[in-house]
Amino acid sequence: VSTDPAHKKDVSSAASFLKEIFRETGLACRIHKTSGHPVVEAWSPPRKGVPTVLIYGHYDVQPPEPLDEWLSPPFEPTVRKGNLYARGASDDKGPVMAHIKAVEAWIKSGALLPVNVRFLIEGEEEIGGTSLTECVGPNPERFHADAILVSDTPMLGPGKPAICYGIRGIVYMEVTVRTAASDLHSGAHGGLAPNAAIVIAELLGKLKRKDGKVNVPGFYRNVRPLTRRERESLRAADWDPKRYLREIGARAFPGGEKQYHPRERQWARPTLDINGLVSGFTGEGAKTIIPCVARAKISARLVPDQDPGQVESTLEDYLRSKCPPYAEISIRKFESASSLMVSPDTPSIEAAGRALRRVFGRPPAFIREGGSIPILSYLSATLHAPVVMMGFGRPDDNLHAPNEKFNLGDFHRGASASACYLEEMGRISKGRND
Ligand code: BES
Ligand code: MN
Ligand code: MN
């Protein structure tokens, strides 16, 4: 759990565990210490004249809470009905493991690996950390790659492979509002004293309009409109709204801009959400106070060509300007990341298409995704290599939620697809693959 300093040691032992697995697989491996969490690098014996595939993934996970909703403990992997349940099963330890098994299979077969393989598995993806730049930045040539293979996005559905060509960026902040020196008796002071919970509720209420638009001036600056072709293709990818609602256990999807198709809202339009909200008394029973502090975590998902820094300051300015003068507002910013788009017609993505077709018997859908993988735009720009997002998990794998799972069939198909991908990449002659 990379976000919680109390787990720093556990994150390190996850890195060591991964190193051990790489060693058993027959790869050279090294743990890079950084100012944050370690990065695990592993590589096959370098061969001249074959392309290099860099496999990126992350070994860190999101916090497992709420613990009492897990049917088996989050850090005791348990198989039920063909699914492996554990925090990180699908995001992203399982898919990373599928790639490791693919490389292991090539090595055990006695054949030469068709490409050079290098793994970079980091421990700060889930906090949008940048420690990976500390090991790549000083000598990017050492990490030269013809393609960056990433399995950290889902398939379209069971048995429906997908290549993701666009993910969103993110800005995230914590907003704290203080209205008095301490909580106050709500009878003795009610009718006079300011209430921090009411202040933050009103403040947050100003962020969005009834039609779902974000009400912050400048928020939509540089948002790239979808092309007609893209809108048509996003609509075509099969999707059943009723089924989606059933899967997430909701009654409607009021979040987002009403005038856009749900798929556009989910994948290709910016969003603004409250991720957490606390104030006053939240324990058992009733306590009659006027809270003096209220805190909210809010974040926005970004699309091309929004600038995370600009959105962040726009949001901050807006919140400050709308906060009443009798309240004190403070804002703490977390790491931000820009969105990423890749062109689907590059040889290394076509190779992924062929690999998926071989394993699934059908071509992949080309999709965008709403989530973020913060470091990818840096990696792609620094290594001048295209990113290939070939996911193995399912949309209902409960990422970041209780009972995260990874289907074992998906795991095996993922490993096969990875093995095929390495073969397909080996067939691309060096020099014409970016
Ligand atoms: N694997 C996800 C990204 C993802 C999720 C892509 C769903 C497509 C669909 C990744 O591990 C993730 O959760 N990223 C965080 C980054 C954030 C904490 C900076 C995210 O998107 O919330
Ligand atoms: Mn992930
Ligand atoms: Mn995640």
XYZ file of C-alpha atoms and ligand atoms in Angstrom:
458
model
C 0.000 0.000 0.000
C 2.148 2.836 -1.299
C 0.075 5.750 -0.004
C 0.455 4.901 3.688
C 3.890 5.687 5.229
C 3.198 3.009 7.852
C 3.539 0.431 5.058
C 6.904 1.582 3.687
C 8.588 -1.643 4.835
C 5.831 -3.793 3.336
C 6.242 -2.054 -0.011
C 9.985 -2.807 0.124
C 9.353 -6.448 0.893
C 6.970 -6.643 -2.052
C 9.850 -5.368 -4.225
C 12.217 -7.997 -2.788
C 9.625 -10.707 -3.334
C 9.312 -9.635 -6.960
C 13.099 -9.677 -7.363
C 13.134 -13.251 -6.121
C 10.506 -14.224 -8.702
C 12.511 -12.610 -11.503
C 15.610 -14.486 -10.353
C 13.743 -17.796 -10.382
C 12.505 -16.972 -13.879
C 16.087 -16.699 -15.064
C 16.262 -12.930 -15.555
C 18.872 -10.550 -14.241
C 17.274 -8.268 -11.696
C 18.062 -5.183 -9.724
C 16.177 -3.131 -7.192
C 16.625 0.616 -7.651
C 16.421 2.501 -4.387
C 14.779 5.886 -4.889
C 13.725 8.811 -2.729
C 10.351 7.056 -2.567
C 9.505 3.408 -3.101
C 11.902 1.057 -4.933
C 11.681 0.243 -8.641
C 12.274 -3.345 -9.734
C 14.100 -3.833 -13.016
C 14.697 -7.184 -14.712
C 16.130 -8.031 -18.105
C 16.922 -10.917 -20.400
C 20.482 -11.485 -21.667
C 20.807 -8.751 -24.344
C 20.881 -9.933 -27.974
C 21.932 -7.795 -30.898
C 19.610 -7.314 -33.856
C 16.276 -7.951 -32.154
C 13.796 -5.338 -30.896
C 13.438 -4.569 -27.213
C 10.114 -4.726 -25.398
C 9.906 -2.836 -22.139
C 7.194 -4.219 -19.872
C 5.900 -1.627 -17.433
C 3.686 -2.448 -14.466
C 3.248 -1.695 -10.781
C 3.542 -3.818 -7.661
C 1.956 -1.270 -5.324
C -1.756 -1.354 -4.520
C -4.530 0.815 -3.139
C -5.556 0.522 0.528
C -7.787 -2.522 1.142
C -10.340 -0.737 3.363
C -13.206 -1.323 4.172
C -11.825 -4.610 5.502
C -15.099 -6.075 6.764
C -16.494 -6.224 3.232
C -13.873 -8.692 2.024
C -15.070 -12.301 1.907
C -11.450 -13.451 2.354
C -8.568 -11.358 3.715
C -7.166 -8.946 1.083
C -3.574 -10.124 1.511
C -4.346 -13.847 1.595
C -4.951 -14.724 -2.061
C -7.931 -17.086 -2.240
C -9.391 -18.909 -5.244
C -13.198 -19.043 -5.508
C -15.049 -20.135 -8.634
C -12.084 -19.683 -10.934
C -11.223 -16.222 -9.624
C -8.247 -15.245 -7.505
C -9.355 -12.789 -4.814
C -6.758 -10.432 -3.328
C -5.815 -6.756 -3.296
C -3.724 -6.284 -6.448
C -5.020 -9.469 -8.118
C -6.044 -7.538 -11.229
C -4.399 -4.164 -10.466
C -1.657 -4.904 -11.174
C 0.161 -7.898 -9.716
C -1.771 -10.542 -11.664
C -1.150 -9.013 -15.101
C 2.539 -8.403 -14.230
C 2.768 -12.059 -13.253
C 1.200 -13.082 -16.564
C 4.073 -11.361 -18.404
C 6.648 -12.980 -16.143
C 5.128 -16.397 -16.860
C 5.206 -15.679 -20.601
C 8.921 -14.936 -20.447
C 9.486 -17.974 -18.247
C 7.679 -20.143 -20.800
C 9.924 -18.859 -23.599
C 13.032 -19.523 -21.513
C 11.897 -23.018 -20.467
C 10.999 -23.954 -24.052
C 14.683 -23.826 -24.861
C 14.069 -21.389 -27.722
C 15.754 -18.013 -27.699
C 13.529 -15.164 -26.572
C 12.416 -13.501 -29.821
C 13.081 -10.031 -28.410
C 15.050 -8.384 -25.640
C 12.783 -8.004 -22.648
C 13.167 -5.492 -19.863
C 10.734 -5.176 -16.960
C 10.258 -1.945 -15.050
C 7.840 -2.573 -12.200
C 7.309 0.394 -9.921
C 5.868 0.934 -6.467
C 4.321 4.390 -6.798
C 1.752 4.083 -9.574
C -1.154 4.238 -7.164
C 0.092 7.531 -5.721
C 1.105 9.091 -9.009
C 4.709 9.124 -7.795
C 7.660 10.107 -9.953
C 10.503 8.104 -8.406
C 10.777 6.038 -11.576
C 12.222 9.110 -13.278
C 15.169 8.909 -10.873
C 16.282 5.604 -12.359
C 15.363 6.256 -16.017
C 16.221 9.963 -16.242
C 20.001 9.845 -15.721
C 20.580 7.401 -18.619
C 17.550 6.814 -20.784
C 19.693 5.021 -23.438
C 20.049 2.082 -21.055
C 16.255 1.710 -21.193
C 16.001 1.959 -24.951
C 12.824 0.212 -26.097
C 10.955 -0.330 -29.342
C 7.667 -0.650 -27.481
C 6.425 -0.146 -23.936
C 3.994 -2.944 -23.116
C 1.523 -2.215 -20.317
C -1.203 -4.448 -18.911
C -2.964 -2.142 -16.496
C -6.254 -1.465 -18.303
C -9.211 -3.866 -18.600
C -10.562 -5.874 -21.520
C -13.905 -4.840 -22.984
C -15.528 -7.851 -21.287
C -15.011 -11.582 -20.744
C -13.339 -13.038 -23.828
C -13.341 -9.617 -25.485
C -9.777 -8.377 -25.811
C -9.083 -4.684 -26.051
C -6.234 -2.382 -26.838
C -6.515 0.914 -25.048
C -5.204 3.906 -26.978
C -6.099 6.685 -24.547
C -6.141 7.148 -20.792
C -7.050 10.193 -18.758
C -4.855 12.386 -16.589
C -5.632 13.528 -13.071
C -5.314 16.319 -10.540
C -6.056 15.625 -6.893
C -6.304 17.899 -3.867
C -7.403 18.005 -0.265
C -9.481 20.979 0.815
C -9.726 21.901 4.498
C -12.082 24.508 5.873
C -11.797 25.860 9.436
C -14.416 28.078 11.053
C -13.571 28.191 14.801
C -10.921 27.227 17.323
C -12.749 24.050 18.349
C -16.046 22.220 17.962
C -18.878 24.044 19.753
C -22.014 23.012 21.645
C -24.715 23.222 18.979
C -27.318 24.417 21.471
C -25.147 27.032 23.137
C -23.766 28.367 19.854
C -26.312 27.303 17.237
C -27.773 30.272 15.410
C -24.525 32.236 15.729
C -21.396 30.191 15.110
C -20.205 29.286 11.594
C -20.401 25.589 10.735
C -17.451 24.134 8.776
C -19.542 21.259 7.426
C -22.081 23.672 5.967
C -19.340 25.870 4.536
C -17.693 22.947 2.737
C -21.030 21.579 1.536
C -21.897 24.953 -0.020
C -18.422 25.303 -1.469
C -18.469 21.857 -3.057
C -22.010 22.495 -4.243
C -20.732 25.320 -6.403
C -18.355 23.080 -8.343
C -20.888 21.555 -10.695
C -23.981 22.632 -12.552
C -27.260 20.759 -12.857
C -26.395 19.650 -16.373
C -23.227 17.976 -15.094
C -20.847 20.636 -16.406
C -18.005 21.692 -14.164
C -18.744 25.229 -13.046
C -15.125 26.376 -12.756
C -14.035 29.031 -15.265
C -11.145 27.754 -17.392
C -11.690 24.113 -16.429
C -12.402 23.044 -20.017
C -9.536 25.024 -21.540
C -7.779 23.085 -24.338
C -10.129 20.103 -24.120
C -9.703 18.416 -27.492
C -13.068 17.601 -29.069
C -13.547 14.056 -30.295
C -13.396 13.473 -34.007
C -16.553 12.247 -35.638
C -14.865 8.943 -36.420
C -13.845 8.440 -32.838
C -17.304 9.232 -31.517
C -18.744 6.647 -33.830
C -16.233 4.013 -32.831
C -16.731 4.637 -29.083
C -20.468 4.260 -29.565
C -20.007 1.070 -31.529
C -18.030 -0.784 -28.841
C -20.767 -2.953 -27.397
C -22.061 -1.709 -24.100
C -25.329 -2.281 -22.308
C -26.314 0.557 -19.938
C -28.705 -1.638 -17.943
C -26.054 -4.247 -17.444
C -23.528 -1.633 -16.430
C -25.927 -0.276 -13.794
C -26.553 -3.775 -12.482
C -22.801 -4.431 -12.262
C -22.077 -1.318 -10.237
C -25.301 -1.541 -8.243
C -26.518 1.948 -9.171
C -29.835 3.261 -10.518
C -28.672 5.871 -13.000
C -25.570 7.647 -14.171
C -26.126 11.292 -13.306
C -22.377 11.983 -13.067
C -20.920 13.928 -15.958
C -22.103 16.051 -18.840
C -25.602 15.157 -19.935
C -25.143 16.082 -23.570
C -22.451 13.450 -24.136
C -22.780 9.747 -24.758
C -21.998 7.712 -21.599
C -18.890 6.203 -23.210
C -17.572 9.671 -24.021
C -18.248 10.787 -20.462
C -16.476 7.731 -19.112
C -13.424 7.780 -21.361
C -13.014 11.018 -23.233
C -14.446 13.932 -21.237
C -12.983 15.565 -18.123
C -14.646 14.943 -14.757
C -14.707 16.412 -11.290
C -15.491 14.286 -8.248
C -15.461 14.335 -4.480
C -13.412 11.342 -3.354
C -13.819 11.787 0.375
C -15.632 14.052 2.777
C -15.451 14.280 6.580
C -16.535 16.704 9.235
C -17.851 16.697 12.771
C -19.137 13.686 14.601
C -19.202 10.447 12.612
C -19.183 7.935 15.472
C -21.988 5.813 16.917
C -24.960 7.702 18.371
C -25.668 11.427 18.434
C -23.389 14.242 19.517
C -24.641 17.814 19.489
C -21.780 19.883 18.077
C -21.060 22.467 15.446
C -17.933 21.199 13.715
C -15.028 23.619 13.354
C -13.230 21.686 10.629
C -14.346 20.002 7.420
C -12.182 18.240 4.890
C -12.774 16.998 1.361
C -10.630 15.168 -1.155
C -11.477 16.147 -4.687
C -10.047 15.174 -8.036
C -10.511 15.789 -11.719
C -9.821 13.413 -14.588
C -8.230 15.117 -17.555
C -8.271 14.531 -21.271
C -6.050 15.733 -24.130
C -4.903 18.589 -24.252
C -5.719 19.836 -20.746
C -2.743 21.011 -18.714
C -2.744 19.521 -15.192
C -0.969 22.550 -13.703
C -3.480 24.963 -15.204
C -6.501 22.909 -14.078
C -5.018 22.631 -10.601
C -4.548 26.382 -10.179
C -7.893 27.145 -11.796
C -9.604 24.867 -9.266
C -7.634 26.265 -6.365
C -8.387 29.894 -7.333
C -12.068 29.085 -7.691
C -12.339 27.393 -4.289
C -10.473 30.246 -2.587
C -12.634 32.870 -4.251
C -15.877 31.117 -3.240
C -14.904 30.432 0.362
C -16.654 32.894 2.710
C -14.293 35.351 4.445
C -15.125 34.044 7.925
C -13.727 30.598 7.062
C -10.087 29.681 6.592
C -9.395 27.457 3.607
C -6.227 25.464 2.999
C -5.457 23.324 0.001
C -2.970 20.486 -0.225
C -2.117 19.274 -3.705
C -1.221 15.713 -4.589
C 0.699 14.507 -7.649
C -0.952 15.247 -10.947
C -0.613 13.597 -14.338
C -1.499 14.427 -17.901
C -3.560 12.237 -20.188
C -2.004 9.991 -22.804
C -3.086 9.164 -26.335
C -1.283 6.801 -28.660
C -1.777 6.307 -32.339
C -3.353 2.875 -32.871
C -1.682 2.353 -36.215
C 1.909 1.738 -35.259
C 3.583 -1.630 -35.976
C 3.979 -2.430 -32.285
C 0.241 -2.003 -31.668
C -0.594 -3.995 -34.786
C 1.627 -6.746 -33.360
C -0.490 -6.659 -30.175
C -3.621 -6.955 -32.313
C -2.242 -10.087 -33.978
C -1.198 -11.595 -30.639
C -4.660 -11.050 -29.142
C -6.355 -12.470 -32.213
C -4.232 -15.623 -31.956
C -5.244 -16.170 -28.327
C -8.879 -14.997 -28.334
C -9.821 -15.937 -31.869
C -11.097 -12.410 -32.444
C -9.506 -9.036 -33.015
C -9.276 -6.583 -30.126
C -11.582 -3.612 -29.718
C -9.799 -0.273 -29.720
C -10.963 1.614 -26.670
C -10.131 4.527 -24.436
C -10.212 4.286 -20.651
C -11.139 6.635 -17.867
C -8.366 5.742 -15.410
C -4.850 7.112 -15.269
C -1.362 5.602 -15.351
C 0.582 8.700 -14.416
C 4.148 7.819 -15.418
C 3.357 6.574 -18.938
C 3.497 9.924 -20.684
C 6.942 10.498 -19.159
C 8.182 7.024 -20.151
C 6.886 7.274 -23.682
C 8.352 10.751 -24.225
C 11.712 9.944 -22.613
C 12.246 6.638 -24.400
C 10.653 7.800 -27.680
C 8.708 4.553 -27.740
C 5.032 3.849 -28.366
C 2.922 2.615 -25.442
C 0.943 -0.572 -26.039
C -1.892 -0.977 -23.536
C -3.052 -4.566 -23.787
C -5.196 -5.395 -20.762
C -6.083 -8.815 -19.361
C -8.552 -8.062 -16.562
C -12.302 -7.382 -16.656
C -14.269 -4.208 -16.049
C -15.870 -5.828 -12.974
C -12.653 -6.949 -11.261
C -13.370 -4.582 -8.322
C -10.241 -2.484 -8.723
C -9.570 -0.331 -5.631
C -12.639 -1.901 -3.995
C -13.315 -4.838 -1.657
C -13.079 -8.329 -3.182
C -10.744 -7.401 -6.021
C -10.347 -10.430 -8.254
C -8.593 -11.733 -11.330
C -10.056 -14.561 -13.363
C -7.566 -17.428 -13.675
C -8.595 -17.990 -17.281
C -7.794 -14.335 -17.967
C -4.452 -14.895 -16.277
C -3.611 -17.802 -18.587
C -4.916 -16.060 -21.715
C -2.931 -13.011 -20.677
C 0.246 -15.030 -20.360
C -0.380 -16.596 -23.792
C -1.082 -13.206 -25.338
C 2.128 -11.854 -23.840
C 4.144 -14.796 -25.185
C 2.583 -14.322 -28.633
C 3.264 -10.597 -28.489
C 6.961 -11.169 -27.907
C 6.978 -13.485 -30.917
C 5.072 -10.990 -33.089
C 7.465 -8.227 -32.077
C 10.408 -10.478 -32.938
C 9.064 -10.668 -36.470
C 9.103 -6.911 -36.901
C 12.410 -5.994 -38.445
C 14.386 -3.618 -36.278
C 14.336 -0.010 -37.305
C 10.852 0.225 -38.726
C 8.929 -0.240 -35.522
C 8.322 3.206 -34.148
N -4.777 0.413 -13.440
C -5.256 1.684 -12.986
C -5.621 2.609 -14.130
C -6.883 2.260 -14.841
C -8.030 1.940 -14.135
C -6.936 2.307 -16.198
C -9.207 1.630 -14.808
C -8.100 2.006 -16.860
C -9.241 1.668 -16.161
C -4.180 2.342 -12.122
O -3.583 1.445 -11.232
C -4.806 3.397 -11.273
O -5.668 3.074 -10.510
N -4.312 4.617 -11.381
C -4.734 5.659 -10.498
C -3.733 6.767 -10.565
C -3.935 7.832 -9.544
C -3.910 7.312 -8.144
C -2.889 8.908 -9.684
C -6.110 6.125 -10.917
O -6.446 6.137 -12.100
O -6.882 6.457 -10.009
Mn -3.035 -0.274 -12.130
Mn -5.024 1.197 -9.530
